[in-house]
């Protein structure tokens, strides 16, 4: 696109720092113990240090974006971080709600995850309007698919398989897409959630039992199919762009999103 290489490197670093910050903060908020198959940072260094390091990553990302001298980059990143925070707060507000809906779930993941990936796809801000629209659609769809895949991993049978703490969403009172889809198929699942849900979430003893019901009802596979449909939407949006190795790489990245195992 003709943009200076240094600007591309800077926005790439900013995106990675934002993502790292969200992982640090998420593990503290979610009481996560495992991250990518290893002890989460909070388990090694403690919550206090990890929160502050996450804050540093956020601040450094904005500083790097400001260093590009491109106001649209700074403004769009600030708006993205705001939207992500709103999504996280909305998710916490809805925790413990046994009447949670699929639409509400999709709204949360669109803000907390889709917004960042959409920013990464569009931050160049040098595309013609049709191209910008395609990349926005691509980023939002991949972001949703990525979060659904992450929530599927949380339904795994063990931490070794998932590479992260499992069952945490239910324990925190969060009903993710696999659970919501399974509940549509089998009303007993929603009743089981009602029975075991408290102000603190579902107990660590009850969560595996509910997850087994979710698996048996096909909730995990149904969620995976929705993620794959989102990837198809993302790849379809790319078809409006000229064929190139970059377009092919973006399509491959989208497909990898739902097939990942960690």
PDB file of C-alpha atoms in Angstrom:
ATOM      1  CA  UNK A   1       0.000   0.000   0.000  1.00  0.00           C
ATOM      2  CA  UNK A   2       3.036   2.280   0.124  1.00  0.00           C
ATOM      3  CA  UNK A   3       2.896   2.897   3.874  1.00  0.00           C
ATOM      4  CA  UNK A   4       6.323   3.182   5.556  1.00  0.00           C
ATOM      5  CA  UNK A   5       7.599  -0.140   6.898  1.00  0.00           C
ATOM      6  CA  UNK A   6       8.274   1.488  10.261  1.00  0.00           C
ATOM      7  CA  UNK A   7       4.602   2.366  10.669  1.00  0.00           C
ATOM      8  CA  UNK A   8       3.617  -1.215   9.926  1.00  0.00           C
ATOM      9  CA  UNK A   9       6.061  -2.542  12.503  1.00  0.00           C
ATOM     10  CA  UNK A  10       4.840  -0.025  15.067  1.00  0.00           C
ATOM     11  CA  UNK A  11       1.140  -0.866  14.715  1.00  0.00           C
ATOM     12  CA  UNK A  12       1.988  -4.577  14.743  1.00  0.00           C
ATOM     13  CA  UNK A  13       3.856  -4.164  18.019  1.00  0.00           C
ATOM     14  CA  UNK A  14       1.003  -2.115  19.444  1.00  0.00           C
ATOM     15  CA  UNK A  15      -1.499  -4.838  18.572  1.00  0.00           C
ATOM     16  CA  UNK A  16       0.643  -7.527  20.207  1.00  0.00           C
ATOM     17  CA  UNK A  17       1.037  -5.435  23.347  1.00  0.00           C
ATOM     18  CA  UNK A  18      -2.722  -4.867  23.555  1.00  0.00           C
ATOM     19  CA  UNK A  19      -3.351  -8.576  23.135  1.00  0.00           C
ATOM     20  CA  UNK A  20      -0.770  -9.462  25.786  1.00  0.00           C
ATOM     21  CA  UNK A  21      -2.322  -6.958  28.182  1.00  0.00           C
ATOM     22  CA  UNK A  22      -5.746  -8.540  27.759  1.00  0.00           C
ATOM     23  CA  UNK A  23      -4.325 -11.990  28.500  1.00  0.00           C
ATOM     24  CA  UNK A  24      -2.582 -10.768  31.658  1.00  0.00           C
ATOM     25  CA  UNK A  25      -5.730  -9.042  32.872  1.00  0.00           C
ATOM     26  CA  UNK A  26      -8.060 -11.876  31.849  1.00  0.00           C
ATOM     27  CA  UNK A  27      -6.128 -14.449  33.850  1.00  0.00           C
ATOM     28  CA  UNK A  28      -6.375 -12.259  36.951  1.00  0.00           C
ATOM     29  CA  UNK A  29     -10.095 -11.560  36.491  1.00  0.00           C
ATOM     30  CA  UNK A  30     -10.846 -15.189  35.549  1.00  0.00           C
ATOM     31  CA  UNK A  31      -8.528 -16.773  38.138  1.00  0.00           C
ATOM     32  CA  UNK A  32      -6.783 -18.574  35.277  1.00  0.00           C
ATOM     33  CA  UNK A  33      -4.050 -21.017  36.203  1.00  0.00           C
ATOM     34  CA  UNK A  34      -2.781 -22.207  32.824  1.00  0.00           C
ATOM     35  CA  UNK A  35      -1.958 -20.258  29.669  1.00  0.00           C
ATOM     36  CA  UNK A  36      -0.683 -21.936  26.489  1.00  0.00           C
ATOM     37  CA  UNK A  37       0.106 -25.098  28.366  1.00  0.00           C
ATOM     38  CA  UNK A  38       2.230 -23.396  31.013  1.00  0.00           C
ATOM     39  CA  UNK A  39       1.501 -21.771  34.387  1.00  0.00           C
ATOM     40  CA  UNK A  40      -0.205 -18.404  33.851  1.00  0.00           C
ATOM     41  CA  UNK A  41       1.946 -15.377  34.693  1.00  0.00           C
ATOM     42  CA  UNK A  42      -0.162 -14.642  37.761  1.00  0.00           C
ATOM     43  CA  UNK A  43       0.727 -18.068  39.160  1.00  0.00           C
ATOM     44  CA  UNK A  44       4.440 -17.258  38.859  1.00  0.00           C
ATOM     45  CA  UNK A  45       4.608 -13.551  39.697  1.00  0.00           C
ATOM     46  CA  UNK A  46       1.349 -12.828  41.537  1.00  0.00           C
ATOM     47  CA  UNK A  47      -1.737 -10.816  40.608  1.00  0.00           C
ATOM     48  CA  UNK A  48      -0.352  -7.402  41.533  1.00  0.00           C
ATOM     49  CA  UNK A  49       2.657  -7.515  39.233  1.00  0.00           C
ATOM     50  CA  UNK A  50       0.659  -9.056  36.409  1.00  0.00           C
ATOM     51  CA  UNK A  51      -2.019  -6.326  36.540  1.00  0.00           C
ATOM     52  CA  UNK A  52       0.660  -3.632  36.475  1.00  0.00           C
ATOM     53  CA  UNK A  53       2.502  -5.288  33.591  1.00  0.00           C
ATOM     54  CA  UNK A  54      -0.794  -5.443  31.703  1.00  0.00           C
ATOM     55  CA  UNK A  55      -1.295  -1.732  32.375  1.00  0.00           C
ATOM     56  CA  UNK A  56       2.230  -1.061  31.117  1.00  0.00           C
ATOM     57  CA  UNK A  57       1.533  -3.001  27.912  1.00  0.00           C
ATOM     58  CA  UNK A  58      -1.596  -0.933  27.267  1.00  0.00           C
ATOM     59  CA  UNK A  59       0.224   2.341  27.904  1.00  0.00           C
ATOM     60  CA  UNK A  60       3.204   1.316  25.784  1.00  0.00           C
ATOM     61  CA  UNK A  61       0.921   0.306  22.911  1.00  0.00           C
ATOM     62  CA  UNK A  62      -0.700   3.740  22.875  1.00  0.00           C
ATOM     63  CA  UNK A  63       2.721   5.378  23.126  1.00  0.00           C
ATOM     64  CA  UNK A  64       3.981   3.405  20.128  1.00  0.00           C
ATOM     65  CA  UNK A  65       0.864   4.293  18.137  1.00  0.00           C
ATOM     66  CA  UNK A  66       1.345   7.965  19.027  1.00  0.00           C
ATOM     67  CA  UNK A  67       4.941   7.717  17.846  1.00  0.00           C
ATOM     68  CA  UNK A  68       3.787   7.006  14.303  1.00  0.00           C
ATOM     69  CA  UNK A  69       2.506  10.583  14.081  1.00  0.00           C
ATOM     70  CA  UNK A  70      -0.635   9.357  12.326  1.00  0.00           C
ATOM     71  CA  UNK A  71      -3.686  10.677  14.156  1.00  0.00           C
ATOM     72  CA  UNK A  72      -6.131   8.130  12.642  1.00  0.00           C
ATOM     73  CA  UNK A  73      -3.966   5.293  14.007  1.00  0.00           C
ATOM     74  CA  UNK A  74      -4.031   6.791  17.521  1.00  0.00           C
ATOM     75  CA  UNK A  75      -7.741   7.574  17.439  1.00  0.00           C
ATOM     76  CA  UNK A  76      -8.751   4.171  16.098  1.00  0.00           C
ATOM     77  CA  UNK A  77      -6.612   2.307  18.631  1.00  0.00           C
ATOM     78  CA  UNK A  78      -8.015   4.341  21.518  1.00  0.00           C
ATOM     79  CA  UNK A  79     -11.547   3.609  20.287  1.00  0.00           C
ATOM     80  CA  UNK A  80     -10.711  -0.092  19.973  1.00  0.00           C
ATOM     81  CA  UNK A  81      -9.297  -0.355  23.497  1.00  0.00           C
ATOM     82  CA  UNK A  82     -12.406   1.418  24.800  1.00  0.00           C
ATOM     83  CA  UNK A  83     -14.685  -1.006  22.964  1.00  0.00           C
ATOM     84  CA  UNK A  84     -12.719  -3.987  24.281  1.00  0.00           C
ATOM     85  CA  UNK A  85     -13.047  -2.731  27.850  1.00  0.00           C
ATOM     86  CA  UNK A  86     -16.783  -2.229  27.356  1.00  0.00           C
ATOM     87  CA  UNK A  87     -17.066  -5.810  26.137  1.00  0.00           C
ATOM     88  CA  UNK A  88     -15.221  -7.153  29.172  1.00  0.00           C
ATOM     89  CA  UNK A  89     -17.401  -5.125  31.547  1.00  0.00           C
ATOM     90  CA  UNK A  90     -20.558  -6.300  29.763  1.00  0.00           C
ATOM     91  CA  UNK A  91     -19.397  -9.890  30.136  1.00  0.00           C
ATOM     92  CA  UNK A  92     -18.841  -9.453  33.870  1.00  0.00           C
ATOM     93  CA  UNK A  93     -22.216  -7.741  34.259  1.00  0.00           C
ATOM     94  CA  UNK A  94     -23.941 -10.693  32.607  1.00  0.00           C
ATOM     95  CA  UNK A  95     -22.095 -13.328  34.640  1.00  0.00           C
ATOM     96  CA  UNK A  96     -24.490 -15.436  36.651  1.00  0.00           C
ATOM     97  CA  UNK A  97     -27.418 -14.700  34.336  1.00  0.00           C
ATOM     98  CA  UNK A  98     -28.995 -18.100  33.700  1.00  0.00           C
ATOM     99  CA  UNK A  99     -31.235 -16.539  31.031  1.00  0.00           C
ATOM    100  CA  UNK A 100     -28.277 -15.386  28.912  1.00  0.00           C
ATOM    101  CA  UNK A 101     -28.924 -15.381  25.149  1.00  0.00           C
ATOM    102  CA  UNK A 102     -26.868 -16.136  22.088  1.00  0.00           C
ATOM    103  CA  UNK A 103     -27.382 -12.579  20.807  1.00  0.00           C
ATOM    104  CA  UNK A 104     -26.031 -11.182  24.069  1.00  0.00           C
ATOM    105  CA  UNK A 105     -23.048 -13.512  23.880  1.00  0.00           C
ATOM    106  CA  UNK A 106     -22.251 -12.470  20.307  1.00  0.00           C
ATOM    107  CA  UNK A 107     -22.485  -8.793  21.272  1.00  0.00           C
ATOM    108  CA  UNK A 108     -19.885  -9.315  24.005  1.00  0.00           C
ATOM    109  CA  UNK A 109     -17.384 -11.238  21.883  1.00  0.00           C
ATOM    110  CA  UNK A 110     -17.772  -8.780  19.011  1.00  0.00           C
ATOM    111  CA  UNK A 111     -16.602  -6.005  21.313  1.00  0.00           C
ATOM    112  CA  UNK A 112     -14.015  -7.801  23.436  1.00  0.00           C
ATOM    113  CA  UNK A 113     -12.321  -9.757  20.608  1.00  0.00           C
ATOM    114  CA  UNK A 114     -13.734  -8.789  17.230  1.00  0.00           C
ATOM    115  CA  UNK A 115     -12.848  -5.138  17.750  1.00  0.00           C
ATOM    116  CA  UNK A 116      -9.106  -5.782  18.135  1.00  0.00           C
ATOM    117  CA  UNK A 117      -8.815  -8.131  15.184  1.00  0.00           C
ATOM    118  CA  UNK A 118     -10.866  -5.733  13.049  1.00  0.00           C
ATOM    119  CA  UNK A 119      -8.476  -2.929  14.025  1.00  0.00           C
ATOM    120  CA  UNK A 120      -5.499  -5.061  13.028  1.00  0.00           C
ATOM    121  CA  UNK A 121      -7.128  -5.736   9.675  1.00  0.00           C
ATOM    122  CA  UNK A 122      -8.034  -2.090   9.009  1.00  0.00           C
ATOM    123  CA  UNK A 123      -5.326  -0.045  10.705  1.00  0.00           C
ATOM    124  CA  UNK A 124      -3.506   0.594   7.444  1.00  0.00           C
ATOM    125  CA  UNK A 125      -6.270   3.119   6.753  1.00  0.00           C
ATOM    126  CA  UNK A 126      -4.984   3.446   3.212  1.00  0.00           C
ATOM    127  CA  UNK A 127      -7.389   1.103   1.444  1.00  0.00           C
ATOM    128  CA  UNK A 128     -10.018   2.331  -0.964  1.00  0.00           C
ATOM    129  CA  UNK A 129     -13.481   2.328   0.658  1.00  0.00           C
ATOM    130  CA  UNK A 130     -14.537  -1.067  -0.835  1.00  0.00           C
ATOM    131  CA  UNK A 131     -11.334  -2.643   0.468  1.00  0.00           C
ATOM    132  CA  UNK A 132     -11.747  -1.093   3.887  1.00  0.00           C
ATOM    133  CA  UNK A 133     -15.264  -2.515   4.158  1.00  0.00           C
ATOM    134  CA  UNK A 134     -14.009  -5.967   3.185  1.00  0.00           C
ATOM    135  CA  UNK A 135     -11.251  -5.901   5.790  1.00  0.00           C
ATOM    136  CA  UNK A 136     -13.668  -4.691   8.474  1.00  0.00           C
ATOM    137  CA  UNK A 137     -16.019  -7.586   7.712  1.00  0.00           C
ATOM    138  CA  UNK A 138     -13.066  -9.969   7.658  1.00  0.00           C
ATOM    139  CA  UNK A 139     -11.690  -8.765  10.987  1.00  0.00           C
ATOM    140  CA  UNK A 140     -15.003  -8.862  12.846  1.00  0.00           C
ATOM    141  CA  UNK A 141     -15.820 -12.343  11.541  1.00  0.00           C
ATOM    142  CA  UNK A 142     -12.383 -13.736  12.391  1.00  0.00           C
ATOM    143  CA  UNK A 143     -12.557 -12.088  15.813  1.00  0.00           C
ATOM    144  CA  UNK A 144     -15.864 -13.764  16.586  1.00  0.00           C
ATOM    145  CA  UNK A 145     -14.570 -17.115  15.311  1.00  0.00           C
ATOM    146  CA  UNK A 146     -11.405 -16.784  17.395  1.00  0.00           C
ATOM    147  CA  UNK A 147     -13.376 -16.166  20.606  1.00  0.00           C
ATOM    148  CA  UNK A 148     -15.801 -19.008  19.913  1.00  0.00           C
ATOM    149  CA  UNK A 149     -12.814 -21.326  19.390  1.00  0.00           C
ATOM    150  CA  UNK A 150     -11.372 -20.091  22.687  1.00  0.00           C
ATOM    151  CA  UNK A 151     -14.659 -20.811  24.457  1.00  0.00           C
ATOM    152  CA  UNK A 152     -14.720 -24.275  22.903  1.00  0.00           C
ATOM    153  CA  UNK A 153     -11.276 -24.911  24.400  1.00  0.00           C
ATOM    154  CA  UNK A 154     -12.688 -23.973  27.800  1.00  0.00           C
ATOM    155  CA  UNK A 155     -15.100 -26.897  27.379  1.00  0.00           C
ATOM    156  CA  UNK A 156     -12.232 -29.358  26.850  1.00  0.00           C
ATOM    157  CA  UNK A 157     -11.959 -32.388  29.078  1.00  0.00           C
ATOM    158  CA  UNK A 158      -8.639 -31.369  30.600  1.00  0.00           C
ATOM    159  CA  UNK A 159      -6.106 -28.542  30.779  1.00  0.00           C
ATOM    160  CA  UNK A 160      -3.478 -30.494  28.828  1.00  0.00           C
ATOM    161  CA  UNK A 161      -5.834 -30.743  25.860  1.00  0.00           C
ATOM    162  CA  UNK A 162      -6.849 -27.079  26.003  1.00  0.00           C
ATOM    163  CA  UNK A 163      -3.486 -25.569  26.941  1.00  0.00           C
ATOM    164  CA  UNK A 164      -5.309 -23.361  29.449  1.00  0.00           C
ATOM    165  CA  UNK A 165      -7.560 -23.599  32.475  1.00  0.00           C
ATOM    166  CA  UNK A 166     -10.820 -25.340  31.543  1.00  0.00           C
ATOM    167  CA  UNK A 167     -14.345 -24.969  32.880  1.00  0.00           C
ATOM    168  CA  UNK A 168     -13.533 -21.464  34.103  1.00  0.00           C
ATOM    169  CA  UNK A 169     -16.348 -19.821  32.175  1.00  0.00           C
ATOM    170  CA  UNK A 170     -19.030 -21.834  33.955  1.00  0.00           C
ATOM    171  CA  UNK A 171     -17.273 -21.450  37.286  1.00  0.00           C
ATOM    172  CA  UNK A 172     -17.429 -17.671  36.750  1.00  0.00           C
ATOM    173  CA  UNK A 173     -21.078 -17.845  35.731  1.00  0.00           C
ATOM    174  CA  UNK A 174     -20.457 -17.175  32.027  1.00  0.00           C
ATOM    175  CA  UNK A 175     -22.619 -19.058  29.542  1.00  0.00           C
ATOM    176  CA  UNK A 176     -20.678 -19.331  26.300  1.00  0.00           C
ATOM    177  CA  UNK A 177     -21.858 -20.440  22.872  1.00  0.00           C
ATOM    178  CA  UNK A 178     -21.356 -24.221  23.327  1.00  0.00           C
ATOM    179  CA  UNK A 179     -23.491 -24.149  26.485  1.00  0.00           C
ATOM    180  CA  UNK A 180     -26.142 -21.874  24.961  1.00  0.00           C
ATOM    181  CA  UNK A 181     -26.472 -23.995  21.813  1.00  0.00           C
ATOM    182  CA  UNK A 182     -26.601 -27.198  23.853  1.00  0.00           C
ATOM    183  CA  UNK A 183     -29.322 -25.669  26.050  1.00  0.00           C
ATOM    184  CA  UNK A 184     -31.410 -24.978  22.932  1.00  0.00           C
ATOM    185  CA  UNK A 185     -31.159 -28.664  22.045  1.00  0.00           C
ATOM    186  CA  UNK A 186     -31.691 -30.028  25.533  1.00  0.00           C
ATOM    187  CA  UNK A 187     -33.714 -27.930  28.031  1.00  0.00           C
ATOM    188  CA  UNK A 188     -32.314 -30.030  30.874  1.00  0.00           C
ATOM    189  CA  UNK A 189     -29.003 -28.212  30.467  1.00  0.00           C
ATOM    190  CA  UNK A 190     -30.536 -24.823  31.181  1.00  0.00           C
ATOM    191  CA  UNK A 191     -32.255 -26.358  34.201  1.00  0.00           C
ATOM    192  CA  UNK A 192     -28.963 -27.827  35.411  1.00  0.00           C
ATOM    193  CA  UNK A 193     -27.383 -24.372  35.130  1.00  0.00           C
ATOM    194  CA  UNK A 194     -30.259 -22.855  37.115  1.00  0.00           C
ATOM    195  CA  UNK A 195     -29.853 -25.510  39.789  1.00  0.00           C
ATOM    196  CA  UNK A 196     -26.122 -25.025  40.242  1.00  0.00           C
ATOM    197  CA  UNK A 197     -25.706 -21.303  39.524  1.00  0.00           C
ATOM    198  CA  UNK A 198     -25.014 -19.052  42.503  1.00  0.00           C
ATOM    199  CA  UNK A 199     -23.867 -15.454  42.886  1.00  0.00           C
ATOM    200  CA  UNK A 200     -20.319 -16.830  42.667  1.00  0.00           C
ATOM    201  CA  UNK A 201     -20.988 -18.928  39.556  1.00  0.00           C
ATOM    202  CA  UNK A 202     -21.136 -22.696  39.154  1.00  0.00           C
ATOM    203  CA  UNK A 203     -19.110 -24.780  41.591  1.00  0.00           C
ATOM    204  CA  UNK A 204     -15.939 -26.524  40.428  1.00  0.00           C
ATOM    205  CA  UNK A 205     -17.650 -29.832  41.180  1.00  0.00           C
ATOM    206  CA  UNK A 206     -20.765 -29.113  39.128  1.00  0.00           C
ATOM    207  CA  UNK A 207     -19.041 -27.547  36.087  1.00  0.00           C
ATOM    208  CA  UNK A 208     -17.613 -30.829  34.665  1.00  0.00           C
ATOM    209  CA  UNK A 209     -21.038 -32.488  34.969  1.00  0.00           C
ATOM    210  CA  UNK A 210     -22.693 -29.673  33.017  1.00  0.00           C
ATOM    211  CA  UNK A 211     -19.926 -29.733  30.403  1.00  0.00           C
ATOM    212  CA  UNK A 212     -20.488 -33.446  29.863  1.00  0.00           C
ATOM    213  CA  UNK A 213     -24.153 -32.686  29.155  1.00  0.00           C
ATOM    214  CA  UNK A 214     -23.051 -29.941  26.752  1.00  0.00           C
ATOM    215  CA  UNK A 215     -20.804 -32.386  24.870  1.00  0.00           C
ATOM    216  CA  UNK A 216     -23.506 -35.048  24.771  1.00  0.00           C
ATOM    217  CA  UNK A 217     -26.031 -32.561  23.363  1.00  0.00           C
ATOM    218  CA  UNK A 218     -23.637 -31.586  20.578  1.00  0.00           C
ATOM    219  CA  UNK A 219     -23.117 -28.036  21.819  1.00  0.00           C
ATOM    220  CA  UNK A 220     -19.380 -28.036  21.202  1.00  0.00           C
ATOM    221  CA  UNK A 221     -19.648 -29.239  17.613  1.00  0.00           C
ATOM    222  CA  UNK A 222     -22.529 -26.852  16.917  1.00  0.00           C
ATOM    223  CA  UNK A 223     -20.402 -23.957  18.175  1.00  0.00           C
ATOM    224  CA  UNK A 224     -17.486 -25.112  16.040  1.00  0.00           C
ATOM    225  CA  UNK A 225     -19.755 -25.114  12.994  1.00  0.00           C
ATOM    226  CA  UNK A 226     -20.795 -21.532  13.726  1.00  0.00           C
ATOM    227  CA  UNK A 227     -17.121 -20.581  13.974  1.00  0.00           C
ATOM    228  CA  UNK A 228     -16.445 -22.251  10.632  1.00  0.00           C
ATOM    229  CA  UNK A 229     -19.371 -20.369   9.087  1.00  0.00           C
ATOM    230  CA  UNK A 230     -17.825 -17.112  10.322  1.00  0.00           C
ATOM    231  CA  UNK A 231     -14.540 -18.089   8.685  1.00  0.00           C
ATOM    232  CA  UNK A 232     -16.392 -18.654   5.421  1.00  0.00           C
ATOM    233  CA  UNK A 233     -17.888 -15.152   5.743  1.00  0.00           C
ATOM    234  CA  UNK A 234     -14.415 -13.738   6.362  1.00  0.00           C
ATOM    235  CA  UNK A 235     -12.939 -15.479   3.327  1.00  0.00           C
ATOM    236  CA  UNK A 236     -15.894 -14.416   1.184  1.00  0.00           C
ATOM    237  CA  UNK A 237     -15.252 -10.785   2.147  1.00  0.00           C
ATOM    238  CA  UNK A 238     -11.648 -11.166   0.958  1.00  0.00           C
ATOM    239  CA  UNK A 239     -12.840 -12.156  -2.528  1.00  0.00           C
ATOM    240  CA  UNK A 240     -13.582  -8.498  -3.270  1.00  0.00           C
ATOM    241  CA  UNK A 241      -9.851  -7.760  -2.995  1.00  0.00           C
ATOM    242  CA  UNK A 242      -7.277  -8.445  -5.749  1.00  0.00           C
ATOM    243  CA  UNK A 243      -5.754 -11.918  -5.636  1.00  0.00           C
ATOM    244  CA  UNK A 244      -2.331 -11.896  -3.970  1.00  0.00           C
ATOM    245  CA  UNK A 245      -0.155 -13.936  -1.579  1.00  0.00           C
ATOM    246  CA  UNK A 246      -1.341 -11.608   1.204  1.00  0.00           C
ATOM    247  CA  UNK A 247      -5.000 -12.353   0.537  1.00  0.00           C
ATOM    248  CA  UNK A 248      -4.233 -16.071   0.524  1.00  0.00           C
ATOM    249  CA  UNK A 249      -2.360 -15.736   3.814  1.00  0.00           C
ATOM    250  CA  UNK A 250      -5.317 -13.936   5.401  1.00  0.00           C
ATOM    251  CA  UNK A 251      -7.657 -16.713   4.277  1.00  0.00           C
ATOM    252  CA  UNK A 252      -5.310 -19.365   5.695  1.00  0.00           C
ATOM    253  CA  UNK A 253      -5.070 -17.438   8.975  1.00  0.00           C
ATOM    254  CA  UNK A 254      -8.859 -17.319   9.263  1.00  0.00           C
ATOM    255  CA  UNK A 255      -9.106 -21.086   8.806  1.00  0.00           C
ATOM    256  CA  UNK A 256      -6.365 -21.705  11.358  1.00  0.00           C
ATOM    257  CA  UNK A 257      -8.338 -19.684  13.888  1.00  0.00           C
ATOM    258  CA  UNK A 258     -11.005 -22.354  14.361  1.00  0.00           C
ATOM    259  CA  UNK A 259      -8.756 -25.367  14.016  1.00  0.00           C
ATOM    260  CA  UNK A 260      -6.261 -24.303  16.679  1.00  0.00           C
ATOM    261  CA  UNK A 261      -5.819 -26.496  19.740  1.00  0.00           C
ATOM    262  CA  UNK A 262      -4.247 -23.944  22.131  1.00  0.00           C
TER     263      UNK A 262
END
